[in-house]
Amino acid sequence: MTELGSETWRTFPVNKLPSSLTLDPAILPYLRKGDRIIDFGCGTGKACTELLKQGLKNIVGVDVNKLAIASAAQRFSKIEGFEGAFIVGDIRHLPFANESFDFGILQAVLTIIPSPYERVLALSEAHRLLSPRGRLYISDFGQTWDSPIYRERYIAGAKETGYEATFSVVDRENYIPPYYAHHFSVQELTDLVTNAGFKVLMEKTNRLGFRTRSGNVVNGIIVVAQS
Ligand SMILES: C[S@@+](CC[C@H](N)C(=O)[O-])C[C@H]1O[C@@H](n2cnc3c(N)ncnc32)[C@H](O)[C@@H]1O
């Protein structure tokens, strides 16, 4: 399978980057005042803006897309009291010391890392960077086999990519470069975090609760885990 992962995202048009997701209120009981937060694959800082509204100011956003980071850095530099930073980096290997953060966010990011091995790398890096009892919030797209559109995509995608529920997204009409997306099963996502050394604190499925960027409705999965 062609690697259409991070390379595609380095140059992805910035205005098309933000995900269709917002932080789920289920995150709130797990956030602590003063948490040092890292937003893995932050894009233009959508989740960071929501965290700021919760009074959290120490937030580092990391993304492979330079223009997205420049845009977030400029916007947040004007916000009084913001103590974080925006850094160009690859979440599979980041230039921070072990246990530098207390809370990690992965919102609509694992879905666009098409190979299972690359996702394992991202999760092990998240585990290395979080302090003991640090928490990781994951919000991502769940497999929706009862949707005829997605069932067809999963079947065609498996033939193309060799991976179940991994498929190419092609949307020329909206000038979006082609990329691969993966939809998770709950078991797969919880195995991914536990195999990286996390303990699952909470997991829930929002049945048909997530809208994709193309407007389709699919299942959503939220996981909060502790290192
Ligand atoms: C669908 S967007 C979601 C952005 C953001 N989390 C949000 O919810 O708006 C996925 C993001 O992951 C970034 N990304 C993809 N691969 C990455 C990698 N290996 N390291 C860092 N960022 C990556 C992309 O550039 C993009 O900004």
PDB file of C-alpha atoms and ligand atoms in Angstrom:
ATOM      1  CA  MET A   1       0.000   0.000   0.000  1.00  0.00           C
ATOM      2  CA  THR A   2       1.255   3.483  -0.851  1.00  0.00           C
ATOM      3  CA  GLU A   3       2.106   5.583   2.197  1.00  0.00           C
ATOM      4  CA  LEU A   4      -0.552   8.295   2.056  1.00  0.00           C
ATOM      5  CA  GLY A   5      -0.150   9.169   5.693  1.00  0.00           C
ATOM      6  CA  SER A   6       1.942  11.973   7.127  1.00  0.00           C
ATOM      7  CA  GLU A   7       3.449  13.006   3.781  1.00  0.00           C
ATOM      8  CA  THR A   8       0.001  13.982   2.491  1.00  0.00           C
ATOM      9  CA  TRP A   9      -0.729  15.960   5.632  1.00  0.00           C
ATOM     10  CA  ARG A  10       2.443  18.056   5.552  1.00  0.00           C
ATOM     11  CA  THR A  11       1.042  19.979   2.600  1.00  0.00           C
ATOM     12  CA  PHE A  12      -2.699  19.512   3.126  1.00  0.00           C
ATOM     13  CA  PRO A  13      -4.594  22.809   2.562  1.00  0.00           C
ATOM     14  CA  VAL A  14      -4.812  24.488   5.966  1.00  0.00           C
ATOM     15  CA  ASN A  15      -8.425  25.575   5.585  1.00  0.00           C
ATOM     16  CA  LYS A  16      -9.451  21.921   5.093  1.00  0.00           C
ATOM     17  CA  LEU A  17      -7.521  20.611   8.126  1.00  0.00           C
ATOM     18  CA  PRO A  18      -9.789  21.105  11.147  1.00  0.00           C
ATOM     19  CA  SER A  19     -11.765  17.988  11.910  1.00  0.00           C
ATOM     20  CA  SER A  20     -15.549  17.841  12.081  1.00  0.00           C
ATOM     21  CA  LEU A  21     -15.258  16.862  15.762  1.00  0.00           C
ATOM     22  CA  THR A  22     -15.444  18.855  18.972  1.00  0.00           C
ATOM     23  CA  LEU A  23     -14.250  17.748  22.399  1.00  0.00           C
ATOM     24  CA  ASP A  24     -16.802  15.481  24.054  1.00  0.00           C
ATOM     25  CA  PRO A  25     -17.996  16.657  27.506  1.00  0.00           C
ATOM     26  CA  ALA A  26     -16.828  13.241  28.786  1.00  0.00           C
ATOM     27  CA  ILE A  27     -13.324  14.727  28.819  1.00  0.00           C
ATOM     28  CA  LEU A  28     -14.158  17.229  31.575  1.00  0.00           C
ATOM     29  CA  PRO A  29     -13.869  15.033  34.712  1.00  0.00           C
ATOM     30  CA  TYR A  30     -10.392  13.957  33.610  1.00  0.00           C
ATOM     31  CA  LEU A  31      -8.889  17.428  33.127  1.00  0.00           C
ATOM     32  CA  ARG A  32      -7.099  19.035  36.104  1.00  0.00           C
ATOM     33  CA  LYS A  33      -6.288  22.674  36.654  1.00  0.00           C
ATOM     34  CA  GLY A  34      -2.646  23.263  35.716  1.00  0.00           C
ATOM     35  CA  ASP A  35      -2.373  20.164  33.490  1.00  0.00           C
ATOM     36  CA  ARG A  36       0.412  20.403  30.936  1.00  0.00           C
ATOM     37  CA  ILE A  37      -1.464  19.406  27.795  1.00  0.00           C
ATOM     38  CA  ILE A  38      -0.218  18.143  24.452  1.00  0.00           C
ATOM     39  CA  ASP A  39      -2.547  18.125  21.446  1.00  0.00           C
ATOM     40  CA  PHE A  40      -1.134  15.523  19.039  1.00  0.00           C
ATOM     41  CA  GLY A  41      -1.965  16.459  15.436  1.00  0.00           C
ATOM     42  CA  CYS A  42      -3.516  19.748  16.556  1.00  0.00           C
ATOM     43  CA  GLY A  43      -4.150  21.115  13.051  1.00  0.00           C
ATOM     44  CA  THR A  44      -4.979  24.796  13.422  1.00  0.00           C
ATOM     45  CA  GLY A  45      -5.718  24.396  17.149  1.00  0.00           C
ATOM     46  CA  LYS A  46      -9.426  23.604  17.246  1.00  0.00           C
ATOM     47  CA  ALA A  47      -9.251  21.484  20.437  1.00  0.00           C
ATOM     48  CA  CYS A  48      -6.766  23.950  21.998  1.00  0.00           C
ATOM     49  CA  THR A  49      -9.354  26.726  21.661  1.00  0.00           C
ATOM     50  CA  GLU A  50     -11.927  24.594  23.462  1.00  0.00           C
ATOM     51  CA  LEU A  51      -9.435  23.766  26.225  1.00  0.00           C
ATOM     52  CA  LEU A  52      -8.666  27.447  26.714  1.00  0.00           C
ATOM     53  CA  LYS A  53     -12.369  28.011  27.346  1.00  0.00           C
ATOM     54  CA  GLN A  54     -12.075  25.466  30.165  1.00  0.00           C
ATOM     55  CA  GLY A  55      -9.350  27.630  31.752  1.00  0.00           C
ATOM     56  CA  LEU A  56      -6.456  25.409  30.635  1.00  0.00           C
ATOM     57  CA  LYS A  57      -3.588  27.506  29.349  1.00  0.00           C
ATOM     58  CA  ASN A  58      -0.537  25.291  29.253  1.00  0.00           C
ATOM     59  CA  ILE A  59      -1.100  23.615  25.895  1.00  0.00           C
ATOM     60  CA  VAL A  60       1.439  22.471  23.340  1.00  0.00           C
ATOM     61  CA  GLY A  61       0.076  21.741  19.880  1.00  0.00           C
ATOM     62  CA  VAL A  62       2.093  19.573  17.504  1.00  0.00           C
ATOM     63  CA  ASP A  63       1.441  18.953  13.833  1.00  0.00           C
ATOM     64  CA  VAL A  64       3.362  17.987  10.689  1.00  0.00           C
ATOM     65  CA  ASN A  65       1.667  20.757   8.753  1.00  0.00           C
ATOM     66  CA  LYS A  66       3.877  23.875   8.959  1.00  0.00           C
ATOM     67  CA  LEU A  67       1.238  26.309   7.772  1.00  0.00           C
ATOM     68  CA  ALA A  68      -1.293  25.024  10.302  1.00  0.00           C
ATOM     69  CA  ILE A  69       1.244  25.493  13.089  1.00  0.00           C
ATOM     70  CA  ALA A  70       2.118  28.991  11.880  1.00  0.00           C
ATOM     71  CA  SER A  71      -1.573  29.916  11.792  1.00  0.00           C
ATOM     72  CA  ALA A  72      -2.228  28.523  15.310  1.00  0.00           C
ATOM     73  CA  ALA A  73       0.906  30.162  16.728  1.00  0.00           C
ATOM     74  CA  GLN A  74      -0.112  33.535  15.359  1.00  0.00           C
ATOM     75  CA  ARG A  75      -3.677  33.276  16.652  1.00  0.00           C
ATOM     76  CA  PHE A  76      -2.741  32.078  20.133  1.00  0.00           C
ATOM     77  CA  SER A  77       0.092  34.624  20.536  1.00  0.00           C
ATOM     78  CA  LYS A  78      -2.636  37.255  20.870  1.00  0.00           C
ATOM     79  CA  ILE A  79      -4.400  35.427  23.695  1.00  0.00           C
ATOM     80  CA  GLU A  80      -3.533  36.836  27.065  1.00  0.00           C
ATOM     81  CA  GLY A  81      -2.359  34.244  29.575  1.00  0.00           C
ATOM     82  CA  PHE A  82      -1.727  31.512  26.997  1.00  0.00           C
ATOM     83  CA  GLU A  83       1.333  29.621  28.207  1.00  0.00           C
ATOM     84  CA  GLY A  84       1.712  27.042  25.476  1.00  0.00           C
ATOM     85  CA  ALA A  85       3.384  26.744  22.089  1.00  0.00           C
ATOM     86  CA  PHE A  86       2.810  25.330  18.629  1.00  0.00           C
ATOM     87  CA  ILE A  87       5.502  23.122  17.187  1.00  0.00           C
ATOM     88  CA  VAL A  88       6.016  21.396  13.857  1.00  0.00           C
ATOM     89  CA  GLY A  89       6.629  17.748  14.635  1.00  0.00           C
ATOM     90  CA  ASP A  90       5.729  14.163  13.899  1.00  0.00           C
ATOM     91  CA  ILE A  91       3.719  12.517  16.661  1.00  0.00           C
ATOM     92  CA  ARG A  92       5.568   9.239  16.051  1.00  0.00           C
ATOM     93  CA  HIS A  93       8.759  10.824  17.343  1.00  0.00           C
ATOM     94  CA  LEU A  94       8.750  14.080  19.277  1.00  0.00           C
ATOM     95  CA  PRO A  95      11.571  16.186  20.749  1.00  0.00           C
ATOM     96  CA  PHE A  96      10.293  16.280  24.348  1.00  0.00           C
ATOM     97  CA  ALA A  97      11.679  14.609  27.456  1.00  0.00           C
ATOM     98  CA  ASN A  98       9.850  11.668  29.043  1.00  0.00           C
ATOM     99  CA  GLU A  99       6.850  12.634  31.191  1.00  0.00           C
ATOM    100  CA  SER A 100       6.725  16.229  29.909  1.00  0.00           C
ATOM    101  CA  PHE A 101       2.906  16.338  29.886  1.00  0.00           C
ATOM    102  CA  ASP A 102      -0.068  15.399  32.075  1.00  0.00           C
ATOM    103  CA  PHE A 103      -2.763  15.173  29.428  1.00  0.00           C
ATOM    104  CA  GLY A 104      -2.753  14.218  25.747  1.00  0.00           C
ATOM    105  CA  ILE A 105      -5.399  14.771  23.078  1.00  0.00           C
ATOM    106  CA  LEU A 106      -5.771  12.739  19.888  1.00  0.00           C
ATOM    107  CA  GLN A 107      -8.823  14.074  18.078  1.00  0.00           C
ATOM    108  CA  ALA A 108      -9.453  12.728  14.569  1.00  0.00           C
ATOM    109  CA  VAL A 109      -5.778  11.937  14.102  1.00  0.00           C
ATOM    110  CA  LEU A 110      -5.372   8.170  14.421  1.00  0.00           C
ATOM    111  CA  THR A 111      -8.017   7.816  11.699  1.00  0.00           C
ATOM    112  CA  ILE A 112      -5.699   9.368   9.119  1.00  0.00           C
ATOM    113  CA  ILE A 113      -2.644   7.320  10.116  1.00  0.00           C
ATOM    114  CA  PRO A 114      -3.345   4.439   7.766  1.00  0.00           C
ATOM    115  CA  SER A 115      -0.952   1.739   8.926  1.00  0.00           C
ATOM    116  CA  PRO A 116      -1.466  -0.111  12.225  1.00  0.00           C
ATOM    117  CA  TYR A 117       2.287  -0.033  12.899  1.00  0.00           C
ATOM    118  CA  GLU A 118       2.446   3.780  12.592  1.00  0.00           C
ATOM    119  CA  ARG A 119      -0.467   4.042  15.029  1.00  0.00           C
ATOM    120  CA  VAL A 120       1.440   1.860  17.511  1.00  0.00           C
ATOM    121  CA  LEU A 121       4.419   4.228  17.192  1.00  0.00           C
ATOM    122  CA  ALA A 122       2.186   7.233  17.909  1.00  0.00           C
ATOM    123  CA  LEU A 123       0.644   5.580  20.980  1.00  0.00           C
ATOM    124  CA  SER A 124       4.032   4.500  22.417  1.00  0.00           C
ATOM    125  CA  GLU A 125       5.297   8.049  21.974  1.00  0.00           C
ATOM    126  CA  ALA A 126       2.205   9.385  23.760  1.00  0.00           C
ATOM    127  CA  HIS A 127       2.870   6.957  26.617  1.00  0.00           C
ATOM    128  CA  ARG A 128       6.507   8.044  26.890  1.00  0.00           C
ATOM    129  CA  LEU A 129       5.531  11.720  27.042  1.00  0.00           C
ATOM    130  CA  LEU A 130       2.798  11.477  29.672  1.00  0.00           C
ATOM    131  CA  SER A 131       3.564  11.612  33.378  1.00  0.00           C
ATOM    132  CA  PRO A 132       2.604   8.693  35.649  1.00  0.00           C
ATOM    133  CA  ARG A 133      -1.192   8.825  35.973  1.00  0.00           C
ATOM    134  CA  GLY A 134      -1.205  11.165  32.962  1.00  0.00           C
ATOM    135  CA  ARG A 135      -4.360  10.903  30.879  1.00  0.00           C
ATOM    136  CA  LEU A 136      -4.952  10.474  27.157  1.00  0.00           C
ATOM    137  CA  TYR A 137      -8.219  11.417  25.433  1.00  0.00           C
ATOM    138  CA  ILE A 138      -8.944   9.852  22.046  1.00  0.00           C
ATOM    139  CA  SER A 139     -11.904  10.756  19.918  1.00  0.00           C
ATOM    140  CA  ASP A 140     -12.192   9.036  16.572  1.00  0.00           C
ATOM    141  CA  PHE A 141     -14.424   7.501  13.952  1.00  0.00           C
ATOM    142  CA  GLY A 142     -15.957   4.099  14.646  1.00  0.00           C
ATOM    143  CA  GLN A 143     -16.741   1.366  12.155  1.00  0.00           C
ATOM    144  CA  THR A 144     -20.291   1.723  10.898  1.00  0.00           C
ATOM    145  CA  TRP A 145     -20.994  -1.495   9.011  1.00  0.00           C
ATOM    146  CA  ASP A 146     -24.738  -0.877   8.950  1.00  0.00           C
ATOM    147  CA  SER A 147     -24.206   2.196   6.772  1.00  0.00           C
ATOM    148  CA  PRO A 148     -24.391   1.026   3.124  1.00  0.00           C
ATOM    149  CA  ILE A 149     -21.977   3.808   2.071  1.00  0.00           C
ATOM    150  CA  TYR A 150     -19.314   2.820   4.588  1.00  0.00           C
ATOM    151  CA  ARG A 151     -19.839  -0.925   4.255  1.00  0.00           C
ATOM    152  CA  GLU A 152     -19.012  -0.554   0.565  1.00  0.00           C
ATOM    153  CA  ARG A 153     -16.003   1.674   1.327  1.00  0.00           C
ATOM    154  CA  TYR A 154     -14.656  -0.768   3.918  1.00  0.00           C
ATOM    155  CA  ILE A 155     -14.902  -3.707   1.512  1.00  0.00           C
ATOM    156  CA  ALA A 156     -13.332  -1.850  -1.438  1.00  0.00           C
ATOM    157  CA  GLY A 157     -10.764  -0.263   0.892  1.00  0.00           C
ATOM    158  CA  ALA A 158      -9.631  -3.606   2.322  1.00  0.00           C
ATOM    159  CA  LYS A 159      -8.927  -4.841  -1.214  1.00  0.00           C
ATOM    160  CA  GLU A 160      -6.959  -1.685  -1.976  1.00  0.00           C
ATOM    161  CA  THR A 161      -5.050  -1.256   1.290  1.00  0.00           C
ATOM    162  CA  GLY A 162      -4.951  -4.721   2.826  1.00  0.00           C
ATOM    163  CA  TYR A 163      -6.405  -3.351   6.068  1.00  0.00           C
ATOM    164  CA  GLU A 164      -9.965  -3.783   7.315  1.00  0.00           C
ATOM    165  CA  ALA A 165     -11.999  -0.545   7.376  1.00  0.00           C
ATOM    166  CA  THR A 166      -9.184   1.505   5.802  1.00  0.00           C
ATOM    167  CA  PHE A 167     -10.211   3.248   2.620  1.00  0.00           C
ATOM    168  CA  SER A 168      -9.243   6.110   0.379  1.00  0.00           C
ATOM    169  CA  VAL A 169     -11.114   9.387   0.615  1.00  0.00           C
ATOM    170  CA  VAL A 170     -11.389  11.209  -2.686  1.00  0.00           C
ATOM    171  CA  ASP A 171     -13.238  14.525  -2.769  1.00  0.00           C
ATOM    172  CA  ARG A 172     -12.085  16.521  -5.785  1.00  0.00           C
ATOM    173  CA  GLU A 173     -15.211  18.662  -5.728  1.00  0.00           C
ATOM    174  CA  ASN A 174     -14.098  20.253  -2.470  1.00  0.00           C
ATOM    175  CA  TYR A 175     -10.428  20.423  -3.554  1.00  0.00           C
ATOM    176  CA  ILE A 176      -9.362  17.944  -0.884  1.00  0.00           C
ATOM    177  CA  PRO A 177      -6.236  15.918  -1.731  1.00  0.00           C
ATOM    178  CA  PRO A 178      -6.836  12.152  -1.591  1.00  0.00           C
ATOM    179  CA  TYR A 179      -5.961  10.499   1.703  1.00  0.00           C
ATOM    180  CA  TYR A 180      -6.517   7.237   3.549  1.00  0.00           C
ATOM    181  CA  ALA A 181      -8.876   7.012   6.513  1.00  0.00           C
ATOM    182  CA  HIS A 182      -9.398   4.213   8.991  1.00  0.00           C
ATOM    183  CA  HIS A 183     -12.490   3.581  11.103  1.00  0.00           C
ATOM    184  CA  PHE A 184     -11.956   1.739  14.390  1.00  0.00           C
ATOM    185  CA  SER A 185     -13.718  -0.980  16.281  1.00  0.00           C
ATOM    186  CA  VAL A 186     -13.912  -0.337  20.034  1.00  0.00           C
ATOM    187  CA  GLN A 187     -11.799  -3.441  20.692  1.00  0.00           C
ATOM    188  CA  GLU A 188      -9.141  -2.283  18.262  1.00  0.00           C
ATOM    189  CA  LEU A 189      -8.856   1.172  19.839  1.00  0.00           C
ATOM    190  CA  THR A 190      -8.795  -0.140  23.414  1.00  0.00           C
ATOM    191  CA  ASP A 191      -6.200  -2.796  22.439  1.00  0.00           C
ATOM    192  CA  LEU A 192      -4.078  -0.078  20.859  1.00  0.00           C
ATOM    193  CA  VAL A 193      -3.976   1.951  24.077  1.00  0.00           C
ATOM    194  CA  THR A 194      -3.550  -0.992  26.445  1.00  0.00           C
ATOM    195  CA  ASN A 195      -0.759  -2.492  24.341  1.00  0.00           C
ATOM    196  CA  ALA A 196       1.044   0.872  24.581  1.00  0.00           C
ATOM    197  CA  GLY A 197       0.911   0.632  28.404  1.00  0.00           C
ATOM    198  CA  PHE A 198      -2.232   2.652  29.171  1.00  0.00           C
ATOM    199  CA  LYS A 199      -5.151   1.575  31.344  1.00  0.00           C
ATOM    200  CA  VAL A 200      -8.582   2.401  29.902  1.00  0.00           C
ATOM    201  CA  LEU A 201     -10.530   4.625  32.327  1.00  0.00           C
ATOM    202  CA  MET A 202     -13.558   5.241  30.139  1.00  0.00           C
ATOM    203  CA  GLU A 203     -14.777   4.199  26.722  1.00  0.00           C
ATOM    204  CA  LYS A 204     -18.020   5.041  24.974  1.00  0.00           C
ATOM    205  CA  THR A 205     -19.553   4.801  21.551  1.00  0.00           C
ATOM    206  CA  ASN A 206     -21.663   7.635  20.192  1.00  0.00           C
ATOM    207  CA  ARG A 207     -23.871   5.615  17.880  1.00  0.00           C
ATOM    208  CA  LEU A 208     -24.238   7.561  14.610  1.00  0.00           C
ATOM    209  CA  GLY A 209     -23.038  10.525  16.662  1.00  0.00           C
ATOM    210  CA  PHE A 210     -20.134  11.750  14.531  1.00  0.00           C
ATOM    211  CA  ARG A 211     -20.383  13.623  11.268  1.00  0.00           C
ATOM    212  CA  THR A 212     -17.503  13.211   8.830  1.00  0.00           C
ATOM    213  CA  ARG A 213     -16.088  16.160   6.894  1.00  0.00           C
ATOM    214  CA  SER A 214     -18.191  15.082   3.906  1.00  0.00           C
ATOM    215  CA  GLY A 215     -21.349  15.276   6.035  1.00  0.00           C
ATOM    216  CA  ASN A 216     -21.956  11.530   6.464  1.00  0.00           C
ATOM    217  CA  VAL A 217     -23.015  10.248   9.866  1.00  0.00           C
ATOM    218  CA  VAL A 218     -20.990   7.452  11.485  1.00  0.00           C
ATOM    219  CA  ASN A 219     -20.347   5.989  14.936  1.00  0.00           C
ATOM    220  CA  GLY A 220     -17.903   7.845  17.151  1.00  0.00           C
ATOM    221  CA  ILE A 221     -15.631   6.354  19.803  1.00  0.00           C
ATOM    222  CA  ILE A 222     -14.267   8.203  22.828  1.00  0.00           C
ATOM    223  CA  VAL A 223     -11.572   6.632  24.994  1.00  0.00           C
ATOM    224  CA  VAL A 224      -9.895   8.117  28.053  1.00  0.00           C
ATOM    225  CA  ALA A 225      -6.876   6.174  29.270  1.00  0.00           C
ATOM    226  CA  GLN A 226      -4.287   6.621  32.010  1.00  0.00           C
ATOM    227  CA  SER A 227      -0.564   5.992  31.730  1.00  0.00           C
TER     228      SER A 227
HETATM  229  C1  LIG B   1      -8.190  15.473  10.522  1.00  0.00           C
HETATM  230  S1  LIG B   1      -6.945  16.555  11.096  1.00  0.00           S
HETATM  231  C2  LIG B   1      -7.476  16.850  12.786  1.00  0.00           C
HETATM  232  C3  LIG B   1      -6.871  18.106  13.355  1.00  0.00           C
HETATM  233  C4  LIG B   1      -7.302  18.409  14.806  1.00  0.00           C
HETATM  234  N1  LIG B   1      -6.938  17.367  15.719  1.00  0.00           N
HETATM  235  C5  LIG B   1      -8.769  18.720  14.880  1.00  0.00           C
HETATM  236  O1  LIG B   1      -9.501  17.977  15.523  1.00  0.00           O
HETATM  237  O2  LIG B   1      -9.175  19.736  14.260  1.00  0.00           O
HETATM  238  C6  LIG B   1      -5.552  15.473  11.359  1.00  0.00           C
HETATM  239  C7  LIG B   1      -4.286  16.230  11.718  1.00  0.00           C
HETATM  240  O3  LIG B   1      -3.211  15.328  11.985  1.00  0.00           O
HETATM  241  C8  LIG B   1      -2.019  15.861  11.426  1.00  0.00           C
HETATM  242  N2  LIG B   1      -1.048  14.763  11.250  1.00  0.00           N
HETATM  243  C9  LIG B   1      -1.120  13.713  10.386  1.00  0.00           C
HETATM  244  N3  LIG B   1      -0.074  12.884  10.574  1.00  0.00           N
HETATM  245  C10 LIG B   1       0.677  13.433  11.567  1.00  0.00           C
HETATM  246  C11 LIG B   1       1.884  13.056  12.212  1.00  0.00           C
HETATM  247  N4  LIG B   1       2.516  11.920  11.879  1.00  0.00           N
HETATM  248  N5  LIG B   1       2.389  13.865  13.176  1.00  0.00           N
HETATM  249  C12 LIG B   1       1.750  15.037  13.508  1.00  0.00           C
HETATM  250  N6  LIG B   1       0.600  15.435  12.949  1.00  0.00           N
HETATM  251  C13 LIG B   1       0.065  14.639  11.996  1.00  0.00           C
HETATM  252  C14 LIG B   1      -2.491  16.486  10.139  1.00  0.00           C
HETATM  253  O4  LIG B   1      -1.588  17.420   9.611  1.00  0.00           O
HETATM  254  C15 LIG B   1      -3.807  17.132  10.591  1.00  0.00           C
HETATM  255  O5  LIG B   1      -3.644  18.438  11.054  1.00  0.00           O
END
